[in-house]
Coordinates of C-alpha atoms and ligand atoms in Angstrom, one line a residue:
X4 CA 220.8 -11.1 -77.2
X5 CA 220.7 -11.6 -81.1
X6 CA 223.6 -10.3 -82.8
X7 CA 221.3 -7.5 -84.3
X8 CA 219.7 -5.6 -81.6
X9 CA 218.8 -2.3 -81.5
X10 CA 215.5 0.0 -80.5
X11 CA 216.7 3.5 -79.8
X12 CA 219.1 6.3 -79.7
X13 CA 219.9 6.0 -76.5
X14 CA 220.6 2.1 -75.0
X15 CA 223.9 1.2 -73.7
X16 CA 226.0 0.7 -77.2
X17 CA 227.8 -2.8 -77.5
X18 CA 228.8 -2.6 -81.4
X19 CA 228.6 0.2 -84.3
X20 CA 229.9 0.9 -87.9
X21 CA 232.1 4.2 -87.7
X22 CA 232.3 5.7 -91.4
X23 CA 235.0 5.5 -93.9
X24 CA 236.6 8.6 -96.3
X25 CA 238.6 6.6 -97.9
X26 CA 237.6 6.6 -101.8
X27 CA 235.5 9.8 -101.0
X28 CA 234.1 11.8 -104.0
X29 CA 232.6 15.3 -104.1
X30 CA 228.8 14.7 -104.7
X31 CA 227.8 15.8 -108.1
X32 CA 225.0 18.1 -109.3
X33 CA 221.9 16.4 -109.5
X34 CA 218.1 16.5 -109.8
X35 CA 218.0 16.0 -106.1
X36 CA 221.1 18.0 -105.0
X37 CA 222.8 21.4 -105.8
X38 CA 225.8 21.4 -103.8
X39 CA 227.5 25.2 -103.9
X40 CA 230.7 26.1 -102.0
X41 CA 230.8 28.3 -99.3
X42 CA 231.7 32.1 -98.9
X43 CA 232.0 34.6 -101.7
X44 CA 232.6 34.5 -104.7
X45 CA 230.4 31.8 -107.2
X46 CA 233.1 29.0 -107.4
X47 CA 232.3 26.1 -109.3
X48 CA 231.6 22.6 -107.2
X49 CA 234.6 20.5 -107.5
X50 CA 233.8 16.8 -109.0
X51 CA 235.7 13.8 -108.6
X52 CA 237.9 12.5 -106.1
X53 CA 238.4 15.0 -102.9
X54 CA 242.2 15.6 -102.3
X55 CA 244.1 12.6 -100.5
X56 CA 245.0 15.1 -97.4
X57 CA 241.6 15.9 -97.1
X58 CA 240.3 12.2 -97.0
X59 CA 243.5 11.6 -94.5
X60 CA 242.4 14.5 -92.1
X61 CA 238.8 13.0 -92.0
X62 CA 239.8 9.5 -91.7
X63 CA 242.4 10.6 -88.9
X64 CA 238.9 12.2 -87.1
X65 CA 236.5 8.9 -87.9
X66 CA 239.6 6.4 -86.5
X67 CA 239.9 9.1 -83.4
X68 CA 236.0 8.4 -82.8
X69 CA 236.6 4.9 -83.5
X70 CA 239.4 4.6 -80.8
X71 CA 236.7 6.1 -78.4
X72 CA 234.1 3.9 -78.9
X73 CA 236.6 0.7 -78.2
X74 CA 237.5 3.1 -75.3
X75 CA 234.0 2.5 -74.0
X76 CA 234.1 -1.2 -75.1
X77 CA 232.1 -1.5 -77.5
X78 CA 233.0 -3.4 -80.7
X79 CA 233.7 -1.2 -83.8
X80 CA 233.2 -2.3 -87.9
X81 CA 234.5 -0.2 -90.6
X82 CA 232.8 -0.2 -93.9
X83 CA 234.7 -2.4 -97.1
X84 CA 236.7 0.3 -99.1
X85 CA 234.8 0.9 -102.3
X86 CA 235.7 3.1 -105.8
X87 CA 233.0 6.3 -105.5
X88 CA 234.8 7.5 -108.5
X89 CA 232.8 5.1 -110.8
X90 CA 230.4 6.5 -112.5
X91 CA 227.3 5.0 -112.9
X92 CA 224.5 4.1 -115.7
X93 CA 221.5 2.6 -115.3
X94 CA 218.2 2.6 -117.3
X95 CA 217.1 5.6 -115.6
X96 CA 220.1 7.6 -115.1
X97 CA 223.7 8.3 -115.1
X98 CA 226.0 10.4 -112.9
X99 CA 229.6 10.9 -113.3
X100 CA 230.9 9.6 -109.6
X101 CA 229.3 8.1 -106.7
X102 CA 230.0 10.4 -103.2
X103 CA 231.3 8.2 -100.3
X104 CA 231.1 5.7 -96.9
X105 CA 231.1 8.5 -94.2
X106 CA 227.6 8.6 -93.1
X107 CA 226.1 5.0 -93.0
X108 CA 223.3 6.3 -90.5
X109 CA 222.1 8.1 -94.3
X110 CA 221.8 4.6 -95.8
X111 CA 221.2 2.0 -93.1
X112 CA 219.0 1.2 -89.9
X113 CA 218.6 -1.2 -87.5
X114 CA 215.1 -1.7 -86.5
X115 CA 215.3 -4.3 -83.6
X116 CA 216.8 -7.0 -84.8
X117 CA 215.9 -6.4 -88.6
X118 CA 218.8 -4.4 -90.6
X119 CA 216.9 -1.9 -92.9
X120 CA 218.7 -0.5 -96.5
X121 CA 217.0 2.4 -97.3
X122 CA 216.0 3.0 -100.7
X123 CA 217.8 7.1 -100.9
X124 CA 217.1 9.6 -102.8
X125 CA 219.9 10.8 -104.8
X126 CA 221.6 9.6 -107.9
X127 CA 225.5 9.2 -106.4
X128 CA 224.0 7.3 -103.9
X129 CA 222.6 4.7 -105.6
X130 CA 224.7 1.8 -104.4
X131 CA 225.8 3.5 -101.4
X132 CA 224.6 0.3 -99.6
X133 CA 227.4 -1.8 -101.3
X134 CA 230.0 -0.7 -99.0
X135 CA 228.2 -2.1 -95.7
X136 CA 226.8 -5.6 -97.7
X137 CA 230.2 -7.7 -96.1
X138 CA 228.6 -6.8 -92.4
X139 CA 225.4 -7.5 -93.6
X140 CA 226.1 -10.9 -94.7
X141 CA 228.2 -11.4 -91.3
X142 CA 225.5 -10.7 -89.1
X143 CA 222.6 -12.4 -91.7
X144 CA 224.7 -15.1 -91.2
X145 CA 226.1 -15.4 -87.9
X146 CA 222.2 -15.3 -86.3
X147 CA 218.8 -16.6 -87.6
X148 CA 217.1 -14.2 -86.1
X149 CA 218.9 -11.4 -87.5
X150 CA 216.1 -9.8 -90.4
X151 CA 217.2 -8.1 -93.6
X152 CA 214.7 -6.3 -95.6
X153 CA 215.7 -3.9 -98.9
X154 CA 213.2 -1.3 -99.6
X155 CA 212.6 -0.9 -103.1
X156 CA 215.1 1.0 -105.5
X157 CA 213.7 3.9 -107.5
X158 CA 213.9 5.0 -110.9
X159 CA 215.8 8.1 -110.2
X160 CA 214.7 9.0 -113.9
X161 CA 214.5 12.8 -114.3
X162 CA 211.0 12.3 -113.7
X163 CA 211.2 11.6 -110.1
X164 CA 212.4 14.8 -109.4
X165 CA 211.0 18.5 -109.0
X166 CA 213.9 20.3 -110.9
X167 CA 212.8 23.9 -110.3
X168 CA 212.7 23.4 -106.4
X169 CA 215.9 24.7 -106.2
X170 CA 215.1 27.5 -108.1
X171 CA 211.7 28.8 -106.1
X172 CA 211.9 31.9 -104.4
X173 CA 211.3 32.1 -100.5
X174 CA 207.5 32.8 -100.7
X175 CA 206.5 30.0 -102.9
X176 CA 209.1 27.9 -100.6
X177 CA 207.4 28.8 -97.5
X178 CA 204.1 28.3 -99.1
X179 CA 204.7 24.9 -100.6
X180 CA 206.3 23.9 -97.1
X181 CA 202.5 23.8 -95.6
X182 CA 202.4 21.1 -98.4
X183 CA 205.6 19.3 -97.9
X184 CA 206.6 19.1 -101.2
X185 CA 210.6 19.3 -102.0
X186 CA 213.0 17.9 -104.6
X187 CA 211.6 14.9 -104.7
X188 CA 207.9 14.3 -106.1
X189 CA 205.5 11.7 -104.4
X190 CA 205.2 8.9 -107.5
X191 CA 207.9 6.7 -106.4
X192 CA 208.4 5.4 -102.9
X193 CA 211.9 7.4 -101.5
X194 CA 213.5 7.4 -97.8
X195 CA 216.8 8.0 -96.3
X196 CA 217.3 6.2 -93.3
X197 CA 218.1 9.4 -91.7
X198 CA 214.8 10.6 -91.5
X199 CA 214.0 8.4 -89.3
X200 CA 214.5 8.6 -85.6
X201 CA 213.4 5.2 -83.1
X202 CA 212.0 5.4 -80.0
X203 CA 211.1 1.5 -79.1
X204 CA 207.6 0.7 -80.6
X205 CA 207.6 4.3 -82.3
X206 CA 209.5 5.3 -85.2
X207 CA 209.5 9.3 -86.1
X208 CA 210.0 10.0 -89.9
X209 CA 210.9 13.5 -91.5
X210 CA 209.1 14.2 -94.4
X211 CA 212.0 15.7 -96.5
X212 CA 214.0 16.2 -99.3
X213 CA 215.5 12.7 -98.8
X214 CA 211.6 10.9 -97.6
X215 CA 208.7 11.5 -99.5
X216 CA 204.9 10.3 -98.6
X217 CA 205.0 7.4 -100.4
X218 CA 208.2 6.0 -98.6
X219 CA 206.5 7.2 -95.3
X220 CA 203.7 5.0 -96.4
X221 CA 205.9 2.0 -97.7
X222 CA 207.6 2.3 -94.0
X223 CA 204.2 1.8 -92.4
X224 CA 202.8 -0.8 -94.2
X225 CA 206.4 -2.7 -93.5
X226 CA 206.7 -1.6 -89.9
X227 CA 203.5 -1.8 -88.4
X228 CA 202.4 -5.5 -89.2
X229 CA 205.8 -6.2 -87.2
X230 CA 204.3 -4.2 -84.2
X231 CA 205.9 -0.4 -84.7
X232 CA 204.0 2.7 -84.8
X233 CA 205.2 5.2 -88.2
X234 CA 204.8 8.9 -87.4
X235 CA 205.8 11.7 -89.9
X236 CA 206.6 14.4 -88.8
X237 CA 207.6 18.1 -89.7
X238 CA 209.9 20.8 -88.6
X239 CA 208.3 23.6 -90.6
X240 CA 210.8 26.2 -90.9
X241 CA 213.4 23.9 -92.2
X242 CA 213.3 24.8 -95.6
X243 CA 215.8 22.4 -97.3
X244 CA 215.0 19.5 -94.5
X245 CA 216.8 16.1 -95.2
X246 CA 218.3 13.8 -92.0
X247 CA 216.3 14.5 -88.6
X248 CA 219.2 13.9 -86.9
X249 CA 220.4 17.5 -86.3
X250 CA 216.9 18.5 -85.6
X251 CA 214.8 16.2 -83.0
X252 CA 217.5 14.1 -81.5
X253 CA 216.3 12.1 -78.7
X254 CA 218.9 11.7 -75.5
X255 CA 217.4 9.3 -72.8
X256 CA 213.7 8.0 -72.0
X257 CA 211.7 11.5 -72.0
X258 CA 214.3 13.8 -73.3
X259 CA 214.8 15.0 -76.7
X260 CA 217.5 17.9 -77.8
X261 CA 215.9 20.1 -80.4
X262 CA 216.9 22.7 -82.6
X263 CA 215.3 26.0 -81.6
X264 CA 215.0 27.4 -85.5
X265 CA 213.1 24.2 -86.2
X266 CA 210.3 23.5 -84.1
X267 CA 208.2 20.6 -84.4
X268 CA 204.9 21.2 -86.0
X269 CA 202.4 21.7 -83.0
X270 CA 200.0 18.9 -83.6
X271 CA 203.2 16.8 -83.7
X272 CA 204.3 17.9 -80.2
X273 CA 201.5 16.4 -78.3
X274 CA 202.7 12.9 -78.9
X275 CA 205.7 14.1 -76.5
X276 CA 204.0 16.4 -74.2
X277 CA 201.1 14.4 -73.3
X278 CA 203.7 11.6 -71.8
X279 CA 205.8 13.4 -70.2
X280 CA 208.9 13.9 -72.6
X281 CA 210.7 17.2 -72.1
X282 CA 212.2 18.9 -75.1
X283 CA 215.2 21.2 -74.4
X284 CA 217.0 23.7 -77.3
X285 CA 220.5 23.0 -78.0
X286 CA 222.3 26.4 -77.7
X287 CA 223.4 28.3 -80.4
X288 CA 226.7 26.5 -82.4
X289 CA 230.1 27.6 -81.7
X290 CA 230.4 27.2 -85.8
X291 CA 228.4 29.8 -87.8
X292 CA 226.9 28.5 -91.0
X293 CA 229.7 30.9 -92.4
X294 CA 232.2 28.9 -90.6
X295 CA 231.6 25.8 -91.5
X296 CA 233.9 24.2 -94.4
X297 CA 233.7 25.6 -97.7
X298 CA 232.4 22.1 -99.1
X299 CA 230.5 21.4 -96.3
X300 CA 226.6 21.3 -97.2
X301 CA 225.5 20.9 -94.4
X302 CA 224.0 23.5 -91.1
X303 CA 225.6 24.7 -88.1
X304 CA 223.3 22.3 -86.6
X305 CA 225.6 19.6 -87.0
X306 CA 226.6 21.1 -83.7
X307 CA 223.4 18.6 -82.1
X308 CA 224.3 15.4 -84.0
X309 CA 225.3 13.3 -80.5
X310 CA 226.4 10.0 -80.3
X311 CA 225.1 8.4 -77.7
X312 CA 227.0 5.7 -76.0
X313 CA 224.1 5.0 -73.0
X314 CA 221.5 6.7 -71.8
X315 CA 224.3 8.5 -69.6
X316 CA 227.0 9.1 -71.8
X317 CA 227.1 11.5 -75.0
X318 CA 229.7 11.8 -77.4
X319 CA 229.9 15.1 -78.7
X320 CA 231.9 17.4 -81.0
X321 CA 235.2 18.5 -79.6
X322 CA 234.8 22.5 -79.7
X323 CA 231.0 22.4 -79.2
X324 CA 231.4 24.0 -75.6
X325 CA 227.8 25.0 -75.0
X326 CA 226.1 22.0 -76.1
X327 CA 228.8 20.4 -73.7
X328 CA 227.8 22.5 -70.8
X329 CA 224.0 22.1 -71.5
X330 CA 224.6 18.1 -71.8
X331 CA 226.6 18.1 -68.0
X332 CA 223.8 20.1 -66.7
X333 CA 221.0 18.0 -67.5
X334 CA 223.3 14.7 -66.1
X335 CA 225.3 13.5 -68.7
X336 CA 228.6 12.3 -69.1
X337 CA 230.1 13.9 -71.7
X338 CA 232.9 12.6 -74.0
X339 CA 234.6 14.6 -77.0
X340 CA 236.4 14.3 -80.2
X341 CA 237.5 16.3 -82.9
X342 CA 235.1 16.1 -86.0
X343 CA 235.1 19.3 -88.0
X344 CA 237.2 17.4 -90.7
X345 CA 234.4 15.0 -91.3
X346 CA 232.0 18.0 -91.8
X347 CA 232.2 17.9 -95.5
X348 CA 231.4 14.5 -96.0
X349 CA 227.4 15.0 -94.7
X350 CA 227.7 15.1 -91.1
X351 CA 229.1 15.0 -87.9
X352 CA 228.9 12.1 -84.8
X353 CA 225.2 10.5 -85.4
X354 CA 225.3 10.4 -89.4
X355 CA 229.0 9.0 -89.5
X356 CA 227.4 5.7 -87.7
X357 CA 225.5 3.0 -87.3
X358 CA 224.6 1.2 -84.5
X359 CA 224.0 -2.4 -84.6
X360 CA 223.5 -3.5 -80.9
X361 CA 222.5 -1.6 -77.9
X362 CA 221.0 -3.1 -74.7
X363 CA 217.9 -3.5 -74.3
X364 CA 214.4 -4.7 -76.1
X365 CA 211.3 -2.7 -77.5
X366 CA 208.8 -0.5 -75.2
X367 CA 206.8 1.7 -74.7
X368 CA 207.7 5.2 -74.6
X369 CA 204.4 6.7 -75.7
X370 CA 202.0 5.2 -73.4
X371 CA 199.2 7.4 -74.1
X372 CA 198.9 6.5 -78.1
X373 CA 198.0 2.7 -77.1
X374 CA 195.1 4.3 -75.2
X375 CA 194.1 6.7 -77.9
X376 CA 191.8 5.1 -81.0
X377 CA 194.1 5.0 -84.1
X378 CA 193.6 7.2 -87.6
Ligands
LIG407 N1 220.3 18.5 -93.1 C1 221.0 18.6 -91.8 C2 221.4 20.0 -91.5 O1 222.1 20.7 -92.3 C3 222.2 17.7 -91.8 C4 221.9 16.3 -91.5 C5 223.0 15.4 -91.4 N2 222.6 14.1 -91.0 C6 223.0 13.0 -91.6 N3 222.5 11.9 -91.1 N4 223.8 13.0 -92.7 O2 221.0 20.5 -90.5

């Protein structure tokens, strides 16, 4: 099997990159971001480095999911340390500090045995890539059929962005939902990784705050000449979508966990109920969103962000008891660790890695859009 080999969520895991706080900054105010702390009160965002015992208490929870993974036997890689306090100038931009290494699911993807650096979407994480380029090289290296494509780096330039999106009030936000149109306008081509979800031959793709149409389309023209299907998708009453990961997170051939205040759009669900998938709610977090860290921008939803080590086993947040209980009942093995530290970094189990070999090779889970004529 080539060094690089992954086509799902799901496959038996053999090696992944766990996240890193170490270096961590607070993400700064942005065209493309507004972070705001939590609770009452209107308390300014910090900027700059986050506290060394916050960094330690999140690195204690990424080596503790680390140490689980080599549990299971599967090889673990840990991103190069890097300086996010640098700030950064280039001829479209300048921001005062970069963020951090915690969520290389944001920034990188395997797509079989290609790696894929996304091109992101906001300021601070320009170079965000830089920490995971040592691993690149190793792998590059190591195989020749390991593939490495870069998509292309946008301007960033105040004019990419749609600065009064985070002022619009909730009409003109559910209206201009119907339109997907977010932070980001549709000029230059701009994806996360995140927003991406792979399923064999088909590849889901959020449009979002993070993706926009054009990086949807730059994704299919790269993808599909190489044999994958591109579908966006939407999730409607999400109003600040970015990451699909704690939305539509598949689990095994024909199951998805979804997230039962963000449906998929209904044209969108035939693709899964016409072959047989199943889509089951996660139950309602044990964290509300008032619970969850003060710097933590992220939903409650990070409740659904699973690991999965096989299409058996899950690895799930420590005190998430009812997503637990729904994961045993439907046949899962269910492993747990403590994450809530990690929470204010971007995410929880999914987002803080990246897997770059599972078992098996590319199929066909969608059986029924090789039959249909494409559009
Ligand atoms: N926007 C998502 C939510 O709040 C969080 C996604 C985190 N995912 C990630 N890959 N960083 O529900």
């Amino acid at each position: 099997m080539p060094v690089v080999n992954s086509w799902n969520e799901w496959d038996t895991l053999r090696e992944v990159v766990v996240g890193s706080a170490t270096g961590a900054c607070f993400e700064p105010t942005e065209p493309g971001n507004r972070p705001q702390v939590r609770g009452p009160g209107d308390l300014p965002f910090p900027t700059g480095p986050k506290s060394d015992e916050a960094v330690h208490r999140a690195d204690e929870q990424l080596e503790g999911l680390a140490a689980v993974l080599a549990g299971q036997g599967v090889t673990v890689r840990r991103p190069e340390p890097y300086d996010f306090s640098r700030s950064l100038r280039t001829p479209g931009f300048e921001v005062e500090n970069q963020y951090c290494a915690v969520c290389p699911r944001d920034v990188m993807i395997t797509l079989g045995n290609e790696i894929l650096e996304a091109t992101m979407s906001r300021r601070a994480r320009y170079f965000e890539y830089e920490p995971y380029r040592k691993l690149v090289y190793g792998y590059w290296e190591a195989d020749q059929r390991v593939g490495w494509t870069v998509a292309p780096k946008p301007t960033m330039a105040d004019s990419m962005y749609r600065q009064d999106f985070w002022e619009w009030p909730l009409e003109e936000r559910h209206a201009r939902m119907h339109d997907s149109e977010f932070c980001v306008t549709q000029d230059e081509v701009v994806f996360d990784a995140a927003d991406m979800s792979r399923f064999g031959r088909d590849i889901l793709v959020q449009e979002s705050m993070t993706t926009n149409r054009a990086g949807i389309r730059w994704l299919k023209r790269t993808l599909e000449p190489k044999g994958f299907r591109v579908h966006p998708v939407h999730f409607p009453l999400d109003y600040f979508p970015s990451h699909i990961d704690c939305t539509f997170v598949p689990l095994r051939p024909g199951l998805i966990l979804t997230n039962p205040d963000r449906p998929i759009r209904d044209a969108e669900r035939r693709m899964f109920t016409e072959n047989d998938w199943k889509l089951v709610d996660a139950p309602e977090p044990v964290l509300t969103n008032d619970d969850m860290p003060p710097y933590c921008q992220s939903s409650k939803w990070l409740s659904m962000n699973v690991l999965s080590v096989s299409p058996d086993t899950v690895i799930c947040e420590e005190q998430e008891k009812p997503l637990q209980d729904l994961m045993y009942s439907l046949g899962f093995e269910v492993l747990t660790v403590p994450f809530r530290d990690v929470f204010e970094y971007g995410g929880s189990l999914h987002c803080a890695t990246w897997d770059i070999r599972r078992d098996g090779t590319r199929e066909d889970y969608f059986p029924s859009l090789s039959s249909r004529p494409a559009v």
